[in-house]
Amino acid sequence: MVDVAIIGAGPAGLSAGLYASRMGLKSVIFEKLTPGGQITLSSEIENYPGVCDVKSGLELMQCWPNQAQKFGCEIVSHEVKSITKENDIFQIALDDTLQQAKAVIVATGASPKRAGFDNEEKFLGKGISTCAVCDGFFYRNQEVAVIGGGDTALEEALYLSSIASKVYLIHRRDKFRAAPATVNRVLQNPKIEILYNSVVQEAYGEDFVEGIKVNKAGELVDLKLPGVFVFVGNTKNTQILKNGDEFICKMCDDGSVCVDLNMNTSLQGLFAVGDIRSQAKKQVVCAAADGAVAALEAVRYLDK
Ligand code: FAD
Ligand code: NAP
């Protein structure tokens, strides 16, 4: 049995692992993919304080797993299926085994949402992508489309404009929700053409995307291009907190996990941190801070 099991090795989980193990707790992090979390999909990060010259999210996250492991935190490559609590002990279900823990920090973050146009699922990985830094290079000197109007869509449109010959930025409204500084950079970029009030209806092609049909304020526009990047927000990964139809802790109306200022959920010994918790600011620095707070609070809980 471990003192604390942490689910997810994004900024929140890795920071929790570092703090928990450095405080002397026997700690394990379960990660279903590669450690690093969502930010490893980002082509740039310029707002992590004190780190001024990293080029990408992948580069920022490179040393975080080692830093946690240095103090004894174990990182296990495994998906967690569910969590239950019996007699003050948490049971963490992996595929075919159970891991026991005295406290659990859930740091499962969020996953990209689909835009909902026809053939989106069919062409995922065949012309439709949710990661510019992974797939952008396939479209070098070709035209691509980016869907969305938030920080992710605009930042990734800027990144793609340095690789593609042209970027169509397709937004369903006439106002972006991205930060003003990012919007200004997009507006000044000659390689980005913005289609406001526009919704993609379908992607078409044989085996790979050959184009998309867009409803632009009532007019049908056919864009012949091989690459479409979908950045329309994300969904919180809270499934593992479900026991049948019920959640094991209190959930907030927006689908996030309700926590107090110390990251306590309504179930004693269970903490939620990062993008899945209530009122999350969805920033790497905030997720990392949450992880540290939860680990310190876990120490207090276990002392009791
Ligand atoms: P995540 O980073 O989502 O990590 C969660 C981890 O849990 C993942 O590794 C996932 O695989 C794992 N996991 C999920 N379910 C399970 C399970 N059942 N079992 C085991 N493991 C599981 N923020 C900034 O501050 N600056 C930026 O410039 C910035 N740019 C961004 C660009 C992009 C393209 C995106 C998508 C986000 C960006 N963000 C940025 C937001 C930032 O990435 C997130 O706020 C942050 O990563 C949240 O960290 P987290 O640890 O809560 O979750
Ligand atoms: P987001 O802020 O939720 O924006 C999603 C965008 O997609 C919105 O413009 C939305 O349109 C649009 N959209 C949603 N569903 C759609 C659909 N079905 N079809 C077409 N368009 C759709 O998501 P995000 O940009 O991924 O950002 C997520 C969080 O991470 C935010 O809090 C953001 O600030 C943060 N983040 C920060 C940075 C940074 O600090 N540099 C970088 C990236 C992300 P509407 O505007 O009409 O709703």
PDB file of C-alpha atoms in Angstrom, residues 85-193:
ATOM      1  CA  LYS A  85     -12.909   3.914  -0.763  1.00  0.00           C
ATOM      2  CA  GLU A  86     -13.534   1.198   1.812  1.00  0.00           C
ATOM      3  CA  ASN A  87     -12.720   1.510   5.520  1.00  0.00           C
ATOM      4  CA  ASP A  88     -10.473   4.554   4.998  1.00  0.00           C
ATOM      5  CA  ILE A  89      -8.427   2.801   2.290  1.00  0.00           C
ATOM      6  CA  PHE A  90      -8.681   3.715  -1.405  1.00  0.00           C
ATOM      7  CA  GLN A  91      -8.803   0.926  -3.985  1.00  0.00           C
ATOM      8  CA  ILE A  92      -7.439   2.005  -7.348  1.00  0.00           C
ATOM      9  CA  ALA A  93      -8.522  -0.286 -10.159  1.00  0.00           C
ATOM     10  CA  LEU A  94      -6.018  -0.809 -12.966  1.00  0.00           C
ATOM     11  CA  ASP A  95      -6.786  -3.231 -15.839  1.00  0.00           C
ATOM     12  CA  ASP A  96      -6.500  -6.431 -13.841  1.00  0.00           C
ATOM     13  CA  THR A  97      -5.072  -5.418 -10.452  1.00  0.00           C
ATOM     14  CA  LEU A  98      -5.946  -3.227  -7.509  1.00  0.00           C
ATOM     15  CA  GLN A  99      -3.540  -0.745  -5.891  1.00  0.00           C
ATOM     16  CA  GLN A 100      -4.250   0.418  -2.350  1.00  0.00           C
ATOM     17  CA  ALA A 101      -3.549   3.923  -1.082  1.00  0.00           C
ATOM     18  CA  LYS A 102      -4.244   5.920   2.052  1.00  0.00           C
ATOM     19  CA  ALA A 103      -4.862   9.115   0.058  1.00  0.00           C
ATOM     20  CA  VAL A 104      -5.487   9.875  -3.625  1.00  0.00           C
ATOM     21  CA  ILE A 105      -4.776  12.971  -5.695  1.00  0.00           C
ATOM     22  CA  VAL A 106      -6.718  13.025  -8.956  1.00  0.00           C
ATOM     23  CA  ALA A 107      -4.930  15.022 -11.668  1.00  0.00           C
ATOM     24  CA  THR A 108      -6.454  13.591 -14.841  1.00  0.00           C
ATOM     25  CA  GLY A 109      -6.812  16.945 -16.620  1.00  0.00           C
ATOM     26  CA  ALA A 110      -8.766  17.331 -19.826  1.00  0.00           C
ATOM     27  CA  SER A 111      -8.971  15.935 -23.372  1.00  0.00           C
ATOM     28  CA  PRO A 112      -9.692  17.733 -26.677  1.00  0.00           C
ATOM     29  CA  LYS A 113     -13.358  18.078 -27.666  1.00  0.00           C
ATOM     30  CA  ARG A 114     -14.683  17.278 -31.141  1.00  0.00           C
ATOM     31  CA  ALA A 115     -16.257  20.070 -33.206  1.00  0.00           C
ATOM     32  CA  GLY A 116     -19.052  17.769 -34.367  1.00  0.00           C
ATOM     33  CA  PHE A 117     -18.925  17.980 -38.199  1.00  0.00           C
ATOM     34  CA  ASP A 118     -19.545  15.020 -40.519  1.00  0.00           C
ATOM     35  CA  ASN A 119     -16.608  12.615 -40.967  1.00  0.00           C
ATOM     36  CA  GLU A 120     -14.592  14.231 -38.150  1.00  0.00           C
ATOM     37  CA  GLU A 121     -14.082  10.878 -36.411  1.00  0.00           C
ATOM     38  CA  LYS A 122     -13.460   8.996 -39.668  1.00  0.00           C
ATOM     39  CA  PHE A 123     -10.556  11.256 -40.678  1.00  0.00           C
ATOM     40  CA  LEU A 124      -8.992  11.665 -37.228  1.00  0.00           C
ATOM     41  CA  GLY A 125      -5.285  10.988 -37.819  1.00  0.00           C
ATOM     42  CA  LYS A 126      -5.917  11.066 -41.589  1.00  0.00           C
ATOM     43  CA  GLY A 127      -5.969  14.822 -42.108  1.00  0.00           C
ATOM     44  CA  ILE A 128      -7.785  15.829 -38.936  1.00  0.00           C
ATOM     45  CA  SER A 129      -5.608  16.570 -35.922  1.00  0.00           C
ATOM     46  CA  THR A 130      -5.785  18.081 -32.433  1.00  0.00           C
ATOM     47  CA  CYS A 131      -2.026  18.681 -32.189  1.00  0.00           C
ATOM     48  CA  ALA A 132      -0.197  21.173 -34.399  1.00  0.00           C
ATOM     49  CA  VAL A 133       3.207  20.436 -32.925  1.00  0.00           C
ATOM     50  CA  CYS A 134       2.736  16.701 -33.673  1.00  0.00           C
ATOM     51  CA  ASP A 135       1.202  16.912 -37.160  1.00  0.00           C
ATOM     52  CA  GLY A 136       1.912  20.407 -38.514  1.00  0.00           C
ATOM     53  CA  PHE A 137       4.995  19.355 -40.400  1.00  0.00           C
ATOM     54  CA  PHE A 138       2.964  16.981 -42.636  1.00  0.00           C
ATOM     55  CA  TYR A 139       1.430  20.082 -44.250  1.00  0.00           C
ATOM     56  CA  ARG A 140       4.609  21.995 -45.002  1.00  0.00           C
ATOM     57  CA  ASN A 141       3.902  24.530 -47.774  1.00  0.00           C
ATOM     58  CA  GLN A 142       0.290  23.366 -48.055  1.00  0.00           C
ATOM     59  CA  GLU A 143      -2.952  25.022 -46.944  1.00  0.00           C
ATOM     60  CA  VAL A 144      -4.563  24.041 -43.646  1.00  0.00           C
ATOM     61  CA  ALA A 145      -7.632  24.998 -41.618  1.00  0.00           C
ATOM     62  CA  VAL A 146      -7.820  25.674 -37.886  1.00  0.00           C
ATOM     63  CA  ILE A 147     -11.191  25.554 -36.101  1.00  0.00           C
ATOM     64  CA  GLY A 148     -11.826  27.506 -32.875  1.00  0.00           C
ATOM     65  CA  GLY A 149     -11.613  30.973 -31.357  1.00  0.00           C
ATOM     66  CA  GLY A 150      -9.828  30.425 -28.023  1.00  0.00           C
ATOM     67  CA  ASP A 151      -6.170  30.732 -26.987  1.00  0.00           C
ATOM     68  CA  THR A 152      -5.313  27.269 -28.275  1.00  0.00           C
ATOM     69  CA  ALA A 153      -6.770  27.802 -31.772  1.00  0.00           C
ATOM     70  CA  LEU A 154      -5.128  31.192 -32.248  1.00  0.00           C
ATOM     71  CA  GLU A 155      -1.719  30.222 -30.844  1.00  0.00           C
ATOM     72  CA  GLU A 156      -1.633  27.072 -32.936  1.00  0.00           C
ATOM     73  CA  ALA A 157      -2.799  28.984 -36.041  1.00  0.00           C
ATOM     74  CA  LEU A 158       0.213  31.272 -35.549  1.00  0.00           C
ATOM     75  CA  TYR A 159       2.512  28.280 -35.183  1.00  0.00           C
ATOM     76  CA  LEU A 160       1.069  26.600 -38.281  1.00  0.00           C
ATOM     77  CA  SER A 161       1.496  29.810 -40.298  1.00  0.00           C
ATOM     78  CA  SER A 162       5.264  29.287 -40.021  1.00  0.00           C
ATOM     79  CA  ILE A 163       4.956  25.864 -41.699  1.00  0.00           C
ATOM     80  CA  ALA A 164       1.899  25.926 -43.990  1.00  0.00           C
ATOM     81  CA  SER A 165       1.496  28.117 -47.064  1.00  0.00           C
ATOM     82  CA  LYS A 166      -1.796  29.473 -45.693  1.00  0.00           C
ATOM     83  CA  VAL A 167      -4.001  29.003 -42.620  1.00  0.00           C
ATOM     84  CA  TYR A 168      -7.774  29.449 -42.673  1.00  0.00           C
ATOM     85  CA  LEU A 169      -8.924  30.246 -39.141  1.00  0.00           C
ATOM     86  CA  ILE A 170     -12.581  29.227 -38.886  1.00  0.00           C
ATOM     87  CA  HIS A 171     -14.542  30.633 -35.954  1.00  0.00           C
ATOM     88  CA  ARG A 172     -18.252  30.269 -35.290  1.00  0.00           C
ATOM     89  CA  ARG A 173     -18.645  33.837 -33.978  1.00  0.00           C
ATOM     90  CA  ASP A 174     -17.238  37.261 -34.921  1.00  0.00           C
ATOM     91  CA  LYS A 175     -15.317  37.741 -31.665  1.00  0.00           C
ATOM     92  CA  PHE A 176     -12.423  35.672 -30.349  1.00  0.00           C
ATOM     93  CA  ARG A 177     -12.124  34.614 -26.729  1.00  0.00           C
ATOM     94  CA  ALA A 178      -8.319  34.341 -26.899  1.00  0.00           C
ATOM     95  CA  ALA A 179      -6.058  36.855 -25.103  1.00  0.00           C
ATOM     96  CA  PRO A 180      -5.995  40.276 -26.858  1.00  0.00           C
ATOM     97  CA  ALA A 181      -2.222  40.076 -27.474  1.00  0.00           C
ATOM     98  CA  THR A 182      -2.678  36.780 -29.316  1.00  0.00           C
ATOM     99  CA  VAL A 183      -5.642  38.111 -31.299  1.00  0.00           C
ATOM    100  CA  ASN A 184      -3.501  41.067 -32.445  1.00  0.00           C
ATOM    101  CA  ARG A 185      -0.721  38.781 -33.627  1.00  0.00           C
ATOM    102  CA  VAL A 186      -3.248  36.751 -35.623  1.00  0.00           C
ATOM    103  CA  LEU A 187      -4.837  39.847 -37.173  1.00  0.00           C
ATOM    104  CA  GLN A 188      -1.410  41.055 -38.306  1.00  0.00           C
ATOM    105  CA  ASN A 189      -0.330  37.724 -39.798  1.00  0.00           C
ATOM    106  CA  PRO A 190      -0.629  37.856 -43.592  1.00  0.00           C
ATOM    107  CA  LYS A 191      -0.705  34.054 -43.895  1.00  0.00           C
ATOM    108  CA  ILE A 192      -3.857  33.696 -41.766  1.00  0.00           C
ATOM    109  CA  GLU A 193      -7.271  34.271 -43.345  1.00  0.00           C
TER     110      GLU A 193
END
